[in-house]
């Protein structure tokens, strides 16, 4: 049987080169043609067939083993951010965008997983579908890359039966490079956007009795929304309702007839998410009508949804990770993140797990947070991700045989 640990370590330098090449050419949203071309060129060299142009510039590559089914999917996101890089690295980006979240490493690790599984093709008891996804960081003009790739059939023909994906960086700060973090159940939150448009009646500031004052209504709504979290949700259930924008008015002496509030909801499961969406609308509507106004409410269900890990697949991941880094370095993540990840869309279609590969090394000065112009990762971990992903895919397929 193939030793994926040794195989991944052997190709470490290649993975580093891939990561640096991708780091030089960050692209944002789903507009990632250069990144797509790079990934496709490497897949061509391996002789692994793929479909490209999915959801913009996403790639779905299919490695068939001894049998075609079942199918295990590995997802790697590959988009950068609109940040001007200030790392001073010799391979720093100069195009005004930056890989400031480690997705360059994810794509390189996805390619590496493909390469080492290709070497084990004749023992592989099914197929592995590699999803190289743009637009994880969101798109200004609609849904993110995962949803767009699914809408373009990334998970159709063949549809995966199981899946996995990872994130590197410093999301969970109590982990150090070389370890693996796993968590069954909710690991990241939904990141829904909502909008409350308050409608009243504009008037002269000196004659409030002729108005329906949307600023007064907004003040009450803002206060009452926080009581949903503090009074209606189980205190042991992680929940966030944050308001990010409030817009009203044009002059000091005009009571505005409209006020727009936007905010975000974070929850770790679908039931809490639905409860919050319903109650925000009910509370805002109730407060507005008690003050003679009304609201129009919009809730962005394309959020994405909470990232919920399948317990059985998470156990598969844990076993694979222990084979690669040893049991003492594989630890459960004690607290989920209230950040979001659009891998949730894929996990809704196939049971799987999203795990953490810590990648920021304080000893190497990698103390800058995600989405910072100085964010960097420790390249020494680059072999670990593909070794774990390949082991998990291979072992899971073998168990289904
Ligand atoms: Zn990010
Ligand atoms: Zn990210």
mmCIF file of C-alpha atoms in Angstrom, residues 4-363:
data_model
loop_
_atom_site.group_PDB
_atom_site.id
_atom_site.type_symbol
_atom_site.label_atom_id
_atom_site.label_comp_id
_atom_site.label_asym_id
_atom_site.label_seq_id
_atom_site.Cartn_x
_atom_site.Cartn_y
_atom_site.Cartn_z
ATOM 1 C CA UNK A 4 1.250 8.967 1.275
ATOM 2 C CA UNK A 5 3.345 10.545 4.016
ATOM 3 C CA UNK A 6 6.578 9.694 2.213
ATOM 4 C CA UNK A 7 5.106 10.537 -1.204
ATOM 5 C CA UNK A 8 3.980 13.998 -0.063
ATOM 6 C CA UNK A 9 7.266 14.721 1.704
ATOM 7 C CA UNK A 10 9.158 13.714 -1.416
ATOM 8 C CA UNK A 11 7.327 16.279 -3.510
ATOM 9 C CA UNK A 12 7.527 19.038 -0.907
ATOM 10 C CA UNK A 13 9.695 21.307 -3.058
ATOM 11 C CA UNK A 14 7.244 21.058 -5.943
ATOM 12 C CA UNK A 15 4.350 21.995 -3.653
ATOM 13 C CA UNK A 16 6.331 25.026 -2.453
ATOM 14 C CA UNK A 17 6.948 26.066 -6.076
ATOM 15 C CA UNK A 18 3.267 25.679 -6.939
ATOM 16 C CA UNK A 19 2.296 27.753 -3.929
ATOM 17 C CA UNK A 20 4.794 30.506 -4.821
ATOM 18 C CA UNK A 21 3.720 30.562 -8.470
ATOM 19 C CA UNK A 22 0.094 30.922 -7.413
ATOM 20 C CA UNK A 23 1.035 33.499 -4.787
ATOM 21 C CA UNK A 24 2.471 35.728 -7.528
ATOM 22 C CA UNK A 25 -0.795 35.808 -9.512
ATOM 23 C CA UNK A 26 -3.656 36.350 -7.035
ATOM 24 C CA UNK A 27 -7.066 36.961 -8.571
ATOM 25 C CA UNK A 28 -10.283 37.848 -6.792
ATOM 26 C CA UNK A 29 -13.867 36.614 -6.797
ATOM 27 C CA UNK A 30 -14.737 34.194 -9.560
ATOM 28 C CA UNK A 31 -12.636 36.110 -12.056
ATOM 29 C CA UNK A 32 -9.585 33.850 -11.785
ATOM 30 C CA UNK A 33 -8.560 32.940 -15.361
ATOM 31 C CA UNK A 34 -4.798 32.905 -14.739
ATOM 32 C CA UNK A 35 -5.149 30.730 -11.655
ATOM 33 C CA UNK A 36 -7.480 28.405 -13.534
ATOM 34 C CA UNK A 37 -4.991 28.168 -16.414
ATOM 35 C CA UNK A 38 -2.162 27.375 -13.990
ATOM 36 C CA UNK A 39 -4.117 24.584 -12.281
ATOM 37 C CA UNK A 40 -5.240 23.150 -15.629
ATOM 38 C CA UNK A 41 -1.672 23.172 -16.976
ATOM 39 C CA UNK A 42 -0.475 21.136 -13.993
ATOM 40 C CA UNK A 43 -3.404 18.718 -14.350
ATOM 41 C CA UNK A 44 -2.509 18.368 -18.049
ATOM 42 C CA UNK A 45 1.044 17.395 -17.085
ATOM 43 C CA UNK A 46 -0.408 14.726 -14.779
ATOM 44 C CA UNK A 47 -2.846 13.569 -17.446
ATOM 45 C CA UNK A 48 -5.856 13.988 -15.165
ATOM 46 C CA UNK A 49 -9.001 15.056 -17.090
ATOM 47 C CA UNK A 50 -11.029 18.026 -15.893
ATOM 48 C CA UNK A 51 -13.878 20.365 -16.634
ATOM 49 C CA UNK A 52 -13.070 24.077 -16.395
ATOM 50 C CA UNK A 53 -14.981 27.352 -16.500
ATOM 51 C CA UNK A 54 -17.335 26.157 -13.767
ATOM 52 C CA UNK A 55 -18.935 29.050 -11.884
ATOM 53 C CA UNK A 56 -16.600 31.436 -13.653
ATOM 54 C CA UNK A 57 -13.159 29.886 -13.533
ATOM 55 C CA UNK A 58 -13.557 26.827 -11.307
ATOM 56 C CA UNK A 59 -12.061 23.453 -12.190
ATOM 57 C CA UNK A 60 -13.367 19.955 -11.421
ATOM 58 C CA UNK A 61 -10.797 17.231 -12.128
ATOM 59 C CA UNK A 62 -11.635 13.545 -11.949
ATOM 60 C CA UNK A 63 -9.165 10.817 -11.128
ATOM 61 C CA UNK A 64 -10.661 7.391 -11.743
ATOM 62 C CA UNK A 65 -9.176 4.476 -9.882
ATOM 63 C CA UNK A 66 -9.730 0.732 -10.263
ATOM 64 C CA UNK A 67 -13.445 1.435 -10.091
ATOM 65 C CA UNK A 68 -15.435 4.543 -11.017
ATOM 66 C CA UNK A 69 -17.562 4.587 -7.880
ATOM 67 C CA UNK A 70 -17.839 5.627 -5.152
ATOM 68 C CA UNK A 71 -16.536 9.175 -5.452
ATOM 69 C CA UNK A 72 -14.611 11.129 -2.848
ATOM 70 C CA UNK A 73 -14.302 14.891 -3.401
ATOM 71 C CA UNK A 74 -11.451 17.120 -2.276
ATOM 72 C CA UNK A 75 -12.154 20.826 -2.322
ATOM 73 C CA UNK A 76 -9.456 23.502 -2.573
ATOM 74 C CA UNK A 77 -10.343 27.168 -2.851
ATOM 75 C CA UNK A 78 -7.987 29.322 -4.891
ATOM 76 C CA UNK A 79 -9.049 32.984 -4.866
ATOM 77 C CA UNK A 80 -7.149 35.934 -3.431
ATOM 78 C CA UNK A 81 -8.209 39.272 -1.969
ATOM 79 C CA UNK A 82 -8.198 42.921 -3.086
ATOM 80 C CA UNK A 83 -5.304 43.800 -0.768
ATOM 81 C CA UNK A 84 -1.964 45.349 -1.745
ATOM 82 C CA UNK A 85 0.683 42.909 -0.501
ATOM 83 C CA UNK A 86 3.280 44.183 1.966
ATOM 84 C CA UNK A 87 5.046 40.977 2.996
ATOM 85 C CA UNK A 88 8.286 41.795 1.193
ATOM 86 C CA UNK A 89 8.527 38.135 0.145
ATOM 87 C CA UNK A 90 10.613 37.456 -2.986
ATOM 88 C CA UNK A 91 7.498 35.936 -4.582
ATOM 89 C CA UNK A 92 5.126 38.676 -3.403
ATOM 90 C CA UNK A 93 2.320 39.687 -5.689
ATOM 91 C CA UNK A 94 2.721 42.908 -7.646
ATOM 92 C CA UNK A 95 -0.699 43.028 -9.301
ATOM 93 C CA UNK A 96 -2.487 44.850 -6.469
ATOM 94 C CA UNK A 97 -4.234 41.743 -5.153
ATOM 95 C CA UNK A 98 -2.961 39.268 -2.597
ATOM 96 C CA UNK A 99 -3.253 35.728 -1.331
ATOM 97 C CA UNK A 100 -3.858 36.909 2.222
ATOM 98 C CA UNK A 101 -5.922 33.925 3.360
ATOM 99 C CA UNK A 102 -3.718 31.002 2.281
ATOM 100 C CA UNK A 103 -5.831 29.869 -0.675
ATOM 101 C CA UNK A 104 -2.630 29.738 -2.764
ATOM 102 C CA UNK A 105 -1.487 26.986 -0.393
ATOM 103 C CA UNK A 106 -4.878 25.258 -0.591
ATOM 104 C CA UNK A 107 -4.706 25.076 -4.394
ATOM 105 C CA UNK A 108 -1.102 23.847 -4.309
ATOM 106 C CA UNK A 109 -2.076 21.181 -1.773
ATOM 107 C CA UNK A 110 -5.031 20.151 -3.941
ATOM 108 C CA UNK A 111 -2.672 19.629 -6.884
ATOM 109 C CA UNK A 112 -0.315 17.654 -4.660
ATOM 110 C CA UNK A 113 -3.120 15.410 -3.425
ATOM 111 C CA UNK A 114 -4.015 14.727 -7.076
ATOM 112 C CA UNK A 115 -0.410 13.901 -7.926
ATOM 113 C CA UNK A 116 0.129 11.421 -5.094
ATOM 114 C CA UNK A 117 -3.263 9.767 -5.552
ATOM 115 C CA UNK A 118 -2.462 9.409 -9.247
ATOM 116 C CA UNK A 119 0.541 7.297 -8.245
ATOM 117 C CA UNK A 120 -1.852 5.057 -6.284
ATOM 118 C CA UNK A 121 -4.435 4.922 -9.083
ATOM 119 C CA UNK A 122 -4.238 1.159 -9.536
ATOM 120 C CA UNK A 123 -5.099 0.541 -5.882
ATOM 121 C CA UNK A 124 -7.764 3.230 -5.649
ATOM 122 C CA UNK A 125 -11.208 1.688 -4.993
ATOM 123 C CA UNK A 126 -13.180 4.496 -6.628
ATOM 124 C CA UNK A 127 -12.735 8.009 -8.006
ATOM 125 C CA UNK A 128 -11.478 11.246 -6.521
ATOM 126 C CA UNK A 129 -13.006 14.518 -7.665
ATOM 127 C CA UNK A 130 -10.787 17.584 -7.169
ATOM 128 C CA UNK A 131 -12.654 20.862 -6.878
ATOM 129 C CA UNK A 132 -10.528 23.975 -7.438
ATOM 130 C CA UNK A 133 -12.888 26.739 -6.427
ATOM 131 C CA UNK A 134 -12.727 30.503 -6.978
ATOM 132 C CA UNK A 135 -14.825 33.103 -5.157
ATOM 133 C CA UNK A 136 -14.644 31.727 -1.620
ATOM 134 C CA UNK A 137 -14.134 35.239 -0.284
ATOM 135 C CA UNK A 138 -17.423 36.241 -1.860
ATOM 136 C CA UNK A 139 -18.411 38.173 -4.944
ATOM 137 C CA UNK A 140 -19.851 41.685 -5.030
ATOM 138 C CA UNK A 141 -22.310 40.729 -7.763
ATOM 139 C CA UNK A 142 -24.055 37.679 -6.336
ATOM 140 C CA UNK A 143 -23.334 34.304 -4.796
ATOM 141 C CA UNK A 144 -19.817 33.039 -4.068
ATOM 142 C CA UNK A 145 -17.839 30.463 -5.984
ATOM 143 C CA UNK A 146 -19.076 27.274 -4.322
ATOM 144 C CA UNK A 147 -22.713 27.931 -5.180
ATOM 145 C CA UNK A 148 -21.804 29.005 -8.701
ATOM 146 C CA UNK A 149 -19.720 25.874 -9.276
ATOM 147 C CA UNK A 150 -22.569 23.676 -8.015
ATOM 148 C CA UNK A 151 -25.028 25.526 -10.263
ATOM 149 C CA UNK A 152 -22.675 24.720 -13.157
ATOM 150 C CA UNK A 153 -22.739 21.020 -12.296
ATOM 151 C CA UNK A 154 -19.462 20.616 -10.395
ATOM 152 C CA UNK A 155 -21.068 17.928 -8.219
ATOM 153 C CA UNK A 156 -23.041 16.274 -10.997
ATOM 154 C CA UNK A 157 -21.841 13.318 -13.028
ATOM 155 C CA UNK A 158 -20.290 11.988 -10.920
ATOM 156 C CA UNK A 159 -21.898 13.196 -7.700
ATOM 157 C CA UNK A 160 -19.528 12.711 -4.761
ATOM 158 C CA UNK A 161 -20.463 10.363 -1.931
ATOM 159 C CA UNK A 162 -18.098 11.951 0.584
ATOM 160 C CA UNK A 163 -15.772 14.911 0.749
ATOM 161 C CA UNK A 164 -13.154 16.870 2.637
ATOM 162 C CA UNK A 165 -11.522 20.277 2.595
ATOM 163 C CA UNK A 166 -9.151 22.215 4.792
ATOM 164 C CA UNK A 167 -8.098 25.698 5.798
ATOM 165 C CA UNK A 168 -4.621 26.749 6.815
ATOM 166 C CA UNK A 169 -3.546 29.899 8.644
ATOM 167 C CA UNK A 170 -4.271 31.062 12.178
ATOM 168 C CA UNK A 171 -8.039 30.691 12.528
ATOM 169 C CA UNK A 172 -7.643 28.660 15.737
ATOM 170 C CA UNK A 173 -4.765 30.241 17.622
ATOM 171 C CA UNK A 174 -4.224 27.468 20.156
ATOM 172 C CA UNK A 175 -2.839 25.241 17.380
ATOM 173 C CA UNK A 176 0.724 25.307 16.046
ATOM 174 C CA UNK A 177 2.068 24.262 12.635
ATOM 175 C CA UNK A 178 2.469 20.510 12.379
ATOM 176 C CA UNK A 179 -0.828 19.795 14.126
ATOM 177 C CA UNK A 180 -4.268 19.054 12.710
ATOM 178 C CA UNK A 181 -7.529 20.371 14.163
ATOM 179 C CA UNK A 182 -10.825 18.543 13.665
ATOM 180 C CA UNK A 183 -14.331 19.039 14.931
ATOM 181 C CA UNK A 184 -17.508 17.012 14.403
ATOM 182 C CA UNK A 185 -20.706 19.048 13.976
ATOM 183 C CA UNK A 186 -20.799 22.822 13.550
ATOM 184 C CA UNK A 187 -17.308 24.230 12.969
ATOM 185 C CA UNK A 188 -18.049 27.564 11.287
ATOM 186 C CA UNK A 189 -21.110 29.769 11.232
ATOM 187 C CA UNK A 190 -23.462 30.947 8.544
ATOM 188 C CA UNK A 191 -22.620 34.452 7.345
ATOM 189 C CA UNK A 192 -25.971 35.817 6.323
ATOM 190 C CA UNK A 193 -26.669 39.417 5.375
ATOM 191 C CA UNK A 194 -29.993 41.013 6.209
ATOM 192 C CA UNK A 195 -31.487 44.380 5.423
ATOM 193 C CA UNK A 196 -34.253 46.293 7.190
ATOM 194 C CA UNK A 197 -35.693 49.199 5.249
ATOM 195 C CA UNK A 198 -37.745 51.321 7.673
ATOM 196 C CA UNK A 199 -40.500 53.348 6.085
ATOM 197 C CA UNK A 200 -42.105 56.307 7.815
ATOM 198 C CA UNK A 201 -43.065 59.810 6.821
ATOM 199 C CA UNK A 202 -40.590 62.597 6.295
ATOM 200 C CA UNK A 203 -41.205 65.999 7.825
ATOM 201 C CA UNK A 204 -39.717 69.269 8.985
ATOM 202 C CA UNK A 205 -37.554 68.742 12.077
ATOM 203 C CA UNK A 206 -39.515 71.400 13.966
ATOM 204 C CA UNK A 207 -42.841 69.597 13.448
ATOM 205 C CA UNK A 208 -42.236 65.973 14.509
ATOM 206 C CA UNK A 209 -45.946 65.348 15.070
ATOM 207 C CA UNK A 210 -46.366 65.533 11.319
ATOM 208 C CA UNK A 211 -43.769 62.795 10.782
ATOM 209 C CA UNK A 212 -43.306 59.093 11.253
ATOM 210 C CA UNK A 213 -39.703 59.324 12.404
ATOM 211 C CA UNK A 214 -37.627 56.480 10.980
ATOM 212 C CA UNK A 215 -34.582 57.424 13.077
ATOM 213 C CA UNK A 216 -36.562 56.993 16.316
ATOM 214 C CA UNK A 217 -37.877 53.675 14.990
ATOM 215 C CA UNK A 218 -34.342 52.574 14.060
ATOM 216 C CA UNK A 219 -33.144 53.351 17.592
ATOM 217 C CA UNK A 220 -35.784 51.050 19.103
ATOM 218 C CA UNK A 221 -35.154 48.305 16.547
ATOM 219 C CA UNK A 222 -31.397 48.383 17.208
ATOM 220 C CA UNK A 223 -31.991 47.933 20.949
ATOM 221 C CA UNK A 224 -34.633 45.243 20.583
ATOM 222 C CA UNK A 225 -32.641 43.145 18.083
ATOM 223 C CA UNK A 226 -29.975 42.498 20.716
ATOM 224 C CA UNK A 227 -32.562 41.097 23.098
ATOM 225 C CA UNK A 228 -33.223 38.276 20.600
ATOM 226 C CA UNK A 229 -29.689 37.032 21.240
ATOM 227 C CA UNK A 230 -29.642 37.759 24.976
ATOM 228 C CA UNK A 231 -33.238 36.748 25.897
ATOM 229 C CA UNK A 232 -34.501 34.267 23.310
ATOM 230 C CA UNK A 233 -31.540 32.054 22.396
ATOM 231 C CA UNK A 234 -30.038 29.437 24.707
ATOM 232 C CA UNK A 235 -26.986 31.157 26.263
ATOM 233 C CA UNK A 236 -24.916 28.068 25.457
ATOM 234 C CA UNK A 237 -25.754 28.367 21.755
ATOM 235 C CA UNK A 238 -23.193 30.536 19.912
ATOM 236 C CA UNK A 239 -25.108 33.299 18.140
ATOM 237 C CA UNK A 240 -24.232 36.709 16.730
ATOM 238 C CA UNK A 241 -26.437 39.473 15.392
ATOM 239 C CA UNK A 242 -24.306 42.460 14.346
ATOM 240 C CA UNK A 243 -25.413 45.616 12.586
ATOM 241 C CA UNK A 244 -22.973 46.962 10.052
ATOM 242 C CA UNK A 245 -24.703 49.879 8.364
ATOM 243 C CA UNK A 246 -27.331 52.457 9.150
ATOM 244 C CA UNK A 247 -28.207 55.091 6.612
ATOM 245 C CA UNK A 248 -30.776 57.861 6.903
ATOM 246 C CA UNK A 249 -31.199 61.521 6.454
ATOM 247 C CA UNK A 250 -29.883 64.408 4.415
ATOM 248 C CA UNK A 251 -29.912 67.464 6.691
ATOM 249 C CA UNK A 252 -30.128 68.454 10.388
ATOM 250 C CA UNK A 253 -33.635 69.819 10.159
ATOM 251 C CA UNK A 254 -35.330 67.087 8.131
ATOM 252 C CA UNK A 255 -36.866 64.002 9.705
ATOM 253 C CA UNK A 256 -36.097 61.272 7.156
ATOM 254 C CA UNK A 257 -38.890 59.155 5.763
ATOM 255 C CA UNK A 258 -36.631 56.143 5.237
ATOM 256 C CA UNK A 259 -33.829 54.462 7.133
ATOM 257 C CA UNK A 260 -31.857 51.435 5.992
ATOM 258 C CA UNK A 261 -30.100 49.063 8.392
ATOM 259 C CA UNK A 262 -27.972 46.104 7.327
ATOM 260 C CA UNK A 263 -26.422 43.435 9.477
ATOM 261 C CA UNK A 264 -25.143 39.906 9.689
ATOM 262 C CA UNK A 265 -26.342 36.760 11.428
ATOM 263 C CA UNK A 266 -23.938 34.056 12.593
ATOM 264 C CA UNK A 267 -25.189 30.707 13.862
ATOM 265 C CA UNK A 268 -23.781 27.214 13.916
ATOM 266 C CA UNK A 269 -26.853 25.283 12.913
ATOM 267 C CA UNK A 270 -29.754 25.653 10.542
ATOM 268 C CA UNK A 271 -32.462 25.707 13.225
ATOM 269 C CA UNK A 272 -30.909 28.656 15.075
ATOM 270 C CA UNK A 273 -30.281 30.398 11.772
ATOM 271 C CA UNK A 274 -33.935 30.094 10.760
ATOM 272 C CA UNK A 275 -35.096 31.203 14.210
ATOM 273 C CA UNK A 276 -32.947 34.354 14.085
ATOM 274 C CA UNK A 277 -34.056 35.262 10.566
ATOM 275 C CA UNK A 278 -37.707 34.936 11.579
ATOM 276 C CA UNK A 279 -37.384 36.828 14.855
ATOM 277 C CA UNK A 280 -35.360 39.717 13.391
ATOM 278 C CA UNK A 281 -38.135 40.332 10.906
ATOM 279 C CA UNK A 282 -40.886 39.942 13.530
ATOM 280 C CA UNK A 283 -39.210 42.238 16.054
ATOM 281 C CA UNK A 284 -38.305 44.912 13.502
ATOM 282 C CA UNK A 285 -41.763 44.789 11.980
ATOM 283 C CA UNK A 286 -43.476 44.850 15.391
ATOM 284 C CA UNK A 287 -41.425 47.783 16.660
ATOM 285 C CA UNK A 288 -41.955 49.749 13.444
ATOM 286 C CA UNK A 289 -45.700 49.207 13.387
ATOM 287 C CA UNK A 290 -46.066 50.138 17.088
ATOM 288 C CA UNK A 291 -44.445 53.452 16.106
ATOM 289 C CA UNK A 292 -46.713 53.913 13.051
ATOM 290 C CA UNK A 293 -44.060 52.879 10.545
ATOM 291 C CA UNK A 294 -43.394 49.740 8.556
ATOM 292 C CA UNK A 295 -40.468 47.742 7.238
ATOM 293 C CA UNK A 296 -39.345 45.868 4.171
ATOM 294 C CA UNK A 297 -37.124 42.946 5.111
ATOM 295 C CA UNK A 298 -34.589 41.034 3.048
ATOM 296 C CA UNK A 299 -32.628 38.025 4.247
ATOM 297 C CA UNK A 300 -29.731 36.549 2.264
ATOM 298 C CA UNK A 301 -30.109 32.794 2.595
ATOM 299 C CA UNK A 302 -27.203 32.277 0.195
ATOM 300 C CA UNK A 303 -25.135 33.283 3.249
ATOM 301 C CA UNK A 304 -23.457 30.615 3.084
ATOM 302 C CA UNK A 305 -25.073 28.224 5.573
ATOM 303 C CA UNK A 306 -23.288 26.974 8.707
ATOM 304 C CA UNK A 307 -20.383 24.583 8.036
ATOM 305 C CA UNK A 308 -21.500 21.340 9.665
ATOM 306 C CA UNK A 309 -19.089 18.413 9.719
ATOM 307 C CA UNK A 310 -20.411 14.886 9.416
ATOM 308 C CA UNK A 311 -19.315 12.949 12.551
ATOM 309 C CA UNK A 312 -18.424 9.740 10.663
ATOM 310 C CA UNK A 313 -16.370 11.588 8.042
ATOM 311 C CA UNK A 314 -14.678 13.605 10.774
ATOM 312 C CA UNK A 315 -13.653 10.318 12.387
ATOM 313 C CA UNK A 316 -12.223 9.208 9.020
ATOM 314 C CA UNK A 317 -10.251 12.441 8.900
ATOM 315 C CA UNK A 318 -8.974 11.966 12.439
ATOM 316 C CA UNK A 319 -7.709 8.467 11.615
ATOM 317 C CA UNK A 320 -6.005 9.667 8.420
ATOM 318 C CA UNK A 321 -4.421 12.637 10.186
ATOM 319 C CA UNK A 322 -3.059 10.405 12.958
ATOM 320 C CA UNK A 323 -1.333 8.283 10.323
ATOM 321 C CA UNK A 324 0.404 11.370 8.944
ATOM 322 C CA UNK A 325 1.360 13.488 11.969
ATOM 323 C CA UNK A 326 0.875 11.067 14.878
ATOM 324 C CA UNK A 327 -1.997 10.912 17.399
ATOM 325 C CA UNK A 328 -0.541 13.501 19.776
ATOM 326 C CA UNK A 329 -0.686 16.185 17.091
ATOM 327 C CA UNK A 330 -4.292 15.568 16.095
ATOM 328 C CA UNK A 331 -6.592 17.510 18.390
ATOM 329 C CA UNK A 332 -10.233 18.419 18.549
ATOM 330 C CA UNK A 333 -11.053 22.103 18.017
ATOM 331 C CA UNK A 334 -12.759 23.058 21.272
ATOM 332 C CA UNK A 335 -14.520 26.175 20.042
ATOM 333 C CA UNK A 336 -16.017 26.712 16.605
ATOM 334 C CA UNK A 337 -15.414 29.931 14.661
ATOM 335 C CA UNK A 338 -18.191 32.428 14.052
ATOM 336 C CA UNK A 339 -16.585 33.177 10.701
ATOM 337 C CA UNK A 340 -18.067 31.548 7.611
ATOM 338 C CA UNK A 341 -16.883 29.379 4.711
ATOM 339 C CA UNK A 342 -18.706 28.593 1.525
ATOM 340 C CA UNK A 343 -17.596 24.945 1.622
ATOM 341 C CA UNK A 344 -20.952 24.738 3.441
ATOM 342 C CA UNK A 345 -22.650 24.520 0.022
ATOM 343 C CA UNK A 346 -20.656 21.416 -0.879
ATOM 344 C CA UNK A 347 -21.159 19.863 2.558
ATOM 345 C CA UNK A 348 -24.914 20.193 2.085
ATOM 346 C CA UNK A 349 -24.585 17.892 -0.960
ATOM 347 C CA UNK A 350 -22.167 15.264 0.359
ATOM 348 C CA UNK A 351 -21.242 14.239 3.923
ATOM 349 C CA UNK A 352 -17.777 15.449 4.684
ATOM 350 C CA UNK A 353 -15.502 17.362 6.952
ATOM 351 C CA UNK A 354 -13.685 20.673 6.912
ATOM 352 C CA UNK A 355 -10.547 20.661 9.024
ATOM 353 C CA UNK A 356 -7.812 23.003 10.170
ATOM 354 C CA UNK A 357 -4.170 22.791 9.152
ATOM 355 C CA UNK A 358 -2.442 25.441 11.288
ATOM 356 C CA UNK A 359 -0.014 27.363 9.100
ATOM 357 C CA UNK A 360 1.183 30.520 10.839
ATOM 358 C CA UNK A 361 4.469 30.140 12.681
ATOM 359 C CA UNK A 362 5.080 32.835 15.289
ATOM 360 C CA UNK A 363 8.766 31.885 15.513
#
